[in-house]
Coordinates of C-alpha atoms and ligand atoms in Angstrom, one line a residue:
M293 CA 0.0 0.0 0.0
P294 CA 1.2 3.6 -0.5
D295 CA 2.8 5.4 2.4
R296 CA 0.2 8.2 2.3
P297 CA -3.2 8.8 0.7
L298 CA -2.9 9.0 -3.1
L299 CA -4.0 12.7 -3.4
S300 CA -1.6 13.8 -0.6
R301 CA 1.6 13.1 -2.7
A302 CA 2.5 16.8 -3.2
A303 CA 6.0 16.8 -4.7
Y304 CA 6.5 20.5 -5.7
D305 CA 7.2 23.9 -4.2
R306 CA 4.2 26.2 -4.2
A307 CA 6.5 29.2 -4.2
A308 CA 3.6 31.3 -2.8
H309 CA 5.9 34.4 -2.5
R310 CA 5.8 34.6 -6.3
R311 CA 2.0 34.9 -6.6
A312 CA 2.0 38.7 -6.4
D313 CA 5.1 39.2 -8.6
E314 CA 3.5 40.0 -12.0
T315 CA 6.9 40.5 -13.7
W316 CA 8.2 37.2 -12.5
L317 CA 4.9 35.4 -13.4
A318 CA 4.9 36.8 -16.9
A319 CA 8.4 35.5 -17.5
A320 CA 7.7 32.2 -15.8
W321 CA 4.6 31.7 -18.1
Q322 CA 6.9 31.7 -21.1
R323 CA 8.7 28.6 -20.0
A324 CA 5.9 27.0 -18.1
R325 CA 4.3 23.6 -18.4
V326 CA 0.5 24.1 -18.3
L327 CA -2.1 21.8 -16.9
A328 CA -5.3 22.4 -18.9
V329 CA -8.4 21.9 -16.8
S330 CA -12.0 22.1 -17.8
P331 CA -15.0 23.4 -15.8
K332 CA -15.9 19.7 -15.6
S333 CA -12.8 19.0 -13.6
A334 CA -11.1 17.0 -16.3
T335 CA -7.7 17.3 -17.9
P336 CA -6.0 16.0 -21.1
A337 CA -4.3 12.7 -20.7
Q338 CA -2.1 10.5 -22.8
I339 CA -0.1 7.3 -22.7
G340 CA 3.4 8.1 -21.6
P341 CA 6.7 6.6 -23.0
D342 CA 6.6 4.1 -20.2
G343 CA 3.2 2.9 -21.2
R344 CA 1.5 4.5 -18.2
V345 CA -1.3 7.0 -18.3
A346 CA 0.1 10.5 -17.8
V347 CA -1.2 14.1 -17.7
A348 CA -0.7 15.8 -21.1
F349 CA 0.9 19.1 -20.2
R350 CA 0.7 21.9 -22.7
D351 CA 3.1 24.6 -23.9
P352 CA 2.0 28.2 -23.1
A353 CA 1.7 29.0 -26.8
E354 CA -1.1 26.3 -27.1
V355 CA -3.2 28.0 -24.4
P356 CA -5.7 30.8 -25.4
A357 CA -4.6 34.2 -24.2
T358 CA -8.0 34.7 -22.5
A359 CA -7.9 31.5 -20.5
P360 CA -7.7 32.1 -16.7
R361 CA -4.2 31.2 -15.4
R362 CA -3.2 30.0 -12.0
F363 CA 0.3 29.6 -10.8
L364 CA 0.7 26.2 -9.1
G365 CA 4.4 26.2 -8.2
L366 CA 7.8 25.0 -9.2
S367 CA 9.5 21.7 -9.6
D368 CA 13.1 21.4 -10.7
D369 CA 12.9 25.1 -11.5
V370 CA 10.1 24.5 -14.0
P371 CA 7.0 26.7 -13.4
Y372 CA 3.7 24.9 -13.5
F373 CA 0.4 26.7 -14.2
A374 CA -3.2 25.6 -14.5
A375 CA -5.4 27.2 -17.2
T376 CA -9.1 26.8 -17.7
V377 CA -9.8 25.8 -21.2
D378 CA -12.6 24.0 -23.1
R379 CA -12.0 20.5 -24.4
A380 CA -11.4 20.0 -28.1
D381 CA -13.5 17.2 -29.7
D382 CA -10.5 15.1 -30.6
E383 CA -8.8 15.1 -27.2
D384 CA -8.8 12.4 -24.5
W385 CA -9.7 14.0 -21.1
L386 CA -9.9 12.2 -17.9
T387 CA -11.1 13.3 -14.4
L388 CA -9.0 13.5 -11.2
R389 CA -10.9 10.5 -9.9
E390 CA -9.8 8.5 -12.9
L391 CA -6.2 9.8 -13.1
G392 CA -5.5 10.1 -9.3
P393 CA -4.6 6.4 -8.7
V394 CA -2.3 6.1 -11.8
I395 CA -0.3 9.3 -12.3
D396 CA 3.0 10.2 -10.7
D397 CA 3.5 12.1 -7.5
L398 CA 4.2 15.5 -9.2
S399 CA 1.2 15.3 -11.5
A400 CA -1.1 14.1 -8.7
G401 CA -0.2 17.0 -6.5
L402 CA -0.5 19.6 -9.3
L403 CA -3.8 18.3 -10.6
T404 CA -5.3 18.1 -7.1
S405 CA -4.5 21.8 -6.5
A406 CA -5.6 22.8 -10.0
I407 CA -9.0 21.1 -9.7
A408 CA -9.5 22.5 -6.2
L409 CA -8.8 26.0 -7.5
E410 CA -11.0 25.5 -10.5
Q411 CA -13.9 24.3 -8.4
W412 CA -13.5 27.3 -6.1
H413 CA -13.4 29.9 -8.8
Q414 CA -16.5 28.4 -10.5
R415 CA -18.5 28.5 -7.3
H416 CA -17.3 31.8 -5.8
T417 CA -17.8 34.4 -8.5
H418 CA -19.4 37.0 -6.2
C419 CA -18.4 38.9 -3.1
P420 CA -20.0 37.5 0.0
R421 CA -20.1 40.9 1.6
C422 CA -21.7 43.1 -1.1
G423 CA -22.7 40.8 -4.0
A424 CA -20.4 42.4 -6.6
H425 CA -18.7 40.2 -9.2
T426 CA -15.2 39.5 -8.0
V427 CA -12.0 39.1 -10.1
Q428 CA -9.1 36.7 -9.9
A429 CA -5.9 38.0 -8.2
E430 CA -2.6 36.7 -6.7
A431 CA -2.1 34.3 -9.6
G432 CA -5.4 32.6 -8.9
W433 CA -5.1 32.2 -5.1
T434 CA -7.4 35.2 -4.3
R435 CA -10.6 36.7 -5.6
R436 CA -10.8 40.5 -5.1
C437 CA -14.0 42.6 -4.9
P438 CA -13.6 45.7 -7.1
S439 CA -16.5 47.4 -5.2
D440 CA -15.4 47.2 -1.6
G441 CA -11.8 46.0 -2.0
T442 CA -12.1 42.9 0.1
D443 CA -10.0 39.8 -0.7
H444 CA -11.5 36.3 -0.6
F445 CA -9.5 33.1 -0.3
P446 CA -10.0 29.5 -1.6
R447 CA -12.1 27.4 0.7
T448 CA -11.1 24.1 2.2
D449 CA -13.9 22.5 4.2
P450 CA -12.6 20.0 6.9
A451 CA -14.4 16.7 7.1
V452 CA -13.5 13.9 9.5
I453 CA -13.4 10.3 8.4
M454 CA -12.8 7.5 10.8
L455 CA -12.1 3.9 11.1
I456 CA -13.9 2.5 14.1
H457 CA -12.7 -0.8 15.6
D458 CA -13.5 -2.9 18.6
G459 CA -9.9 -3.3 19.8
A460 CA -9.8 -6.7 18.3
D461 CA -10.9 -8.1 14.9
L462 CA -13.9 -6.0 14.0
T463 CA -14.4 -2.7 12.3
L464 CA -17.6 -0.8 11.8
L465 CA -18.6 0.2 8.2
G466 CA -21.7 1.9 7.0
R467 CA -23.7 2.1 3.8
G468 CA -25.1 5.5 2.7
Q469 CA -28.6 6.0 1.4
Q470 CA -27.4 6.7 -2.1
W471 CA -25.1 3.7 -2.3
G472 CA -25.7 0.3 -4.0
Q473 CA -26.4 -2.9 -2.0
G474 CA -23.3 -4.4 -0.4
R475 CA -21.2 -1.2 -0.8
F476 CA -19.8 0.0 2.6
S477 CA -17.3 2.6 3.8
T478 CA -15.9 4.1 6.9
L479 CA -18.1 6.8 8.5
A480 CA -17.4 10.5 7.7
G481 CA -18.9 13.9 8.2
F482 CA -18.2 17.6 8.0
V483 CA -16.7 19.5 11.0
E484 CA -19.1 22.1 12.3
P485 CA -18.2 25.7 13.2
G486 CA -16.7 25.9 16.7
E487 CA -16.0 22.2 16.8
S488 CA -12.7 20.3 17.2
L489 CA -11.8 17.5 14.9
E490 CA -11.9 14.9 17.7
A491 CA -15.3 16.2 18.9
A492 CA -16.6 15.9 15.3
V493 CA -15.4 12.3 15.1
A494 CA -17.3 11.4 18.3
R495 CA -20.4 13.3 17.3
E496 CA -20.7 11.9 13.8
V497 CA -20.2 8.3 15.0
F498 CA -22.9 8.8 17.7
E499 CA -25.3 10.5 15.3
E500 CA -24.9 7.9 12.5
V501 CA -24.7 4.6 14.4
G502 CA -25.4 5.5 18.1
I503 CA -22.2 4.1 19.6
G504 CA -19.5 5.8 21.8
V505 CA -15.8 5.9 20.8
T506 CA -12.6 6.6 22.7
D507 CA -8.9 6.7 21.9
I508 CA -9.5 8.9 18.9
R509 CA -6.2 9.3 17.0
Y510 CA -5.2 11.2 13.9
V511 CA -3.8 9.0 11.0
A512 CA -3.5 11.1 7.8
S513 CA -5.3 13.7 5.7
Q514 CA -6.1 14.0 2.0
P515 CA -7.5 16.9 -0.1
W516 CA -10.7 15.9 -1.8
P517 CA -11.6 18.7 -4.2
F518 CA -15.1 17.5 -5.0
P519 CA -15.6 20.3 -4.6
A520 CA -13.7 21.6 -1.5
S521 CA -13.1 19.1 1.2
L522 CA -10.0 18.2 3.3
M523 CA -10.6 14.7 4.6
V524 CA -9.0 14.3 8.0
G525 CA -8.6 10.6 8.8
F526 CA -8.8 9.1 12.3
I527 CA -8.9 5.8 14.0
A528 CA -11.1 5.3 17.1
R529 CA -12.0 2.5 19.4
L530 CA -15.5 1.4 20.5
D531 CA -16.3 2.6 24.0
G532 CA -19.2 0.6 25.6
D533 CA -22.1 -1.1 24.0
P534 CA -21.4 -2.2 20.3
S535 CA -25.2 -2.2 19.5
I536 CA -25.9 -0.1 16.4
H537 CA -28.7 2.5 16.5
L538 CA -28.9 3.7 12.9
D539 CA -29.7 7.2 11.7
T540 CA -31.9 6.1 8.8
V541 CA -31.9 9.6 7.2
E542 CA -28.2 9.3 6.4
M543 CA -27.5 5.6 6.6
A544 CA -29.1 2.7 4.9
E545 CA -27.3 0.1 7.1
A546 CA -24.2 -0.4 9.2
G547 CA -22.4 -3.3 10.7
W548 CA -19.4 -4.8 12.3
F549 CA -17.1 -6.8 9.9
T550 CA -14.1 -9.0 10.5
R551 CA -10.7 -8.4 9.0
A552 CA -11.2 -11.4 6.7
E553 CA -14.5 -10.0 5.4
V554 CA -13.0 -6.6 4.7
A555 CA -9.9 -8.0 3.1
R556 CA -12.0 -10.1 0.8
A557 CA -14.1 -7.1 -0.3
A558 CA -11.0 -5.1 -0.9
S559 CA -9.6 -7.8 -3.2
W560 CA -12.9 -7.8 -5.1
V561 CA -12.8 -4.0 -5.6
D562 CA -9.2 -4.2 -6.8
A563 CA -10.0 -7.0 -9.3
G564 CA -13.1 -5.1 -10.6
T565 CA -15.5 -7.7 -9.3
E566 CA -17.9 -8.0 -6.5
G567 CA -19.3 -10.6 -4.1
G568 CA -22.6 -12.3 -4.7
A569 CA -26.0 -11.4 -3.3
D570 CA -25.5 -13.9 -0.4
V571 CA -22.6 -11.7 0.9
R572 CA -23.4 -8.6 3.0
L573 CA -20.1 -6.8 2.4
R574 CA -19.4 -6.9 -1.3
A575 CA -17.4 -3.7 -1.9
I576 CA -15.4 -1.0 0.0
S577 CA -14.0 2.3 -1.2
P578 CA -11.5 2.4 -4.1
T579 CA -7.8 3.1 -3.6
L580 CA -8.1 6.8 -4.3
S581 CA -10.1 7.5 -1.2
I582 CA -8.7 8.0 2.3
S583 CA -11.3 5.6 3.5
R584 CA -9.5 2.9 1.7
F585 CA -6.1 4.1 3.1
L586 CA -7.5 3.8 6.6
V587 CA -9.0 0.4 6.0
D588 CA -5.8 -0.9 4.4
S589 CA -3.7 0.5 7.2
W590 CA -5.9 -1.3 9.8
L591 CA -5.8 -4.6 7.8
A592 CA -2.0 -4.3 7.8
R593 CA -2.1 -3.6 11.6
E594 CA -0.2 -0.4 10.9
I595 CA -2.6 1.8 12.9
Ligands
ZN861 ZN1 -17.7 43.3 -2.2

């Protein structure tokens, strides 16, 4: 398994001190590699020389002059930008969900930031104070209101996601109302204003399945720009009665599963198959999700 969640493999320097330096940015653009992104959160892809799927970076000259540009950072002194462009009919474009598991560390980090910025710009076009249309500033890392002069920054909404275990061989997984039969995941939920991450873990678990947890420990985090989440991963142990009292508004079902059952479902997901109707746990989350990172870490007894 990877040593960290797949979208947390940032391998470049954000060089944030350059974002307001228009002279430097203009020169950097001339020698940049550009990540084209579409409003549908996709990017051009190609088969690389090693036979693997790779992001197809563009030369600046291939990017329309009117396309919004965002400076992502530097790697080996090469500037990387994102630009919002429309997809040509003859190009292969893939989404971050499709590319995330297969592209290299540098591309994964750049694309995750590019998609997160793209989603934010699309959804935050107006000033939250006065309603005026805002404009991009700071190389894409700020939106500025020309009416009242306020600056607005990209949002990242924290959500907790937690592997709950019984201290022995069982973990608790749930199935959301929108998910297919047999498909389970770790529990998760957004952090509320004024709440700590640990308190959010305990609250979400109690709300969704009615059990208490203790020994809440941080494991890892992963950006999840669909559209603006930061998933903060925890492990926590059952405290008290393991009986499940389900919140049926959010959850279709939940249950305790053994390591063997979870490992079998993981192998089915990786093979692109699924257990039969006689099996309760047929699929867990794919490798791109931090849910799967938590599950795999628990199966390997690393957390
Ligand atoms: Zn304003």
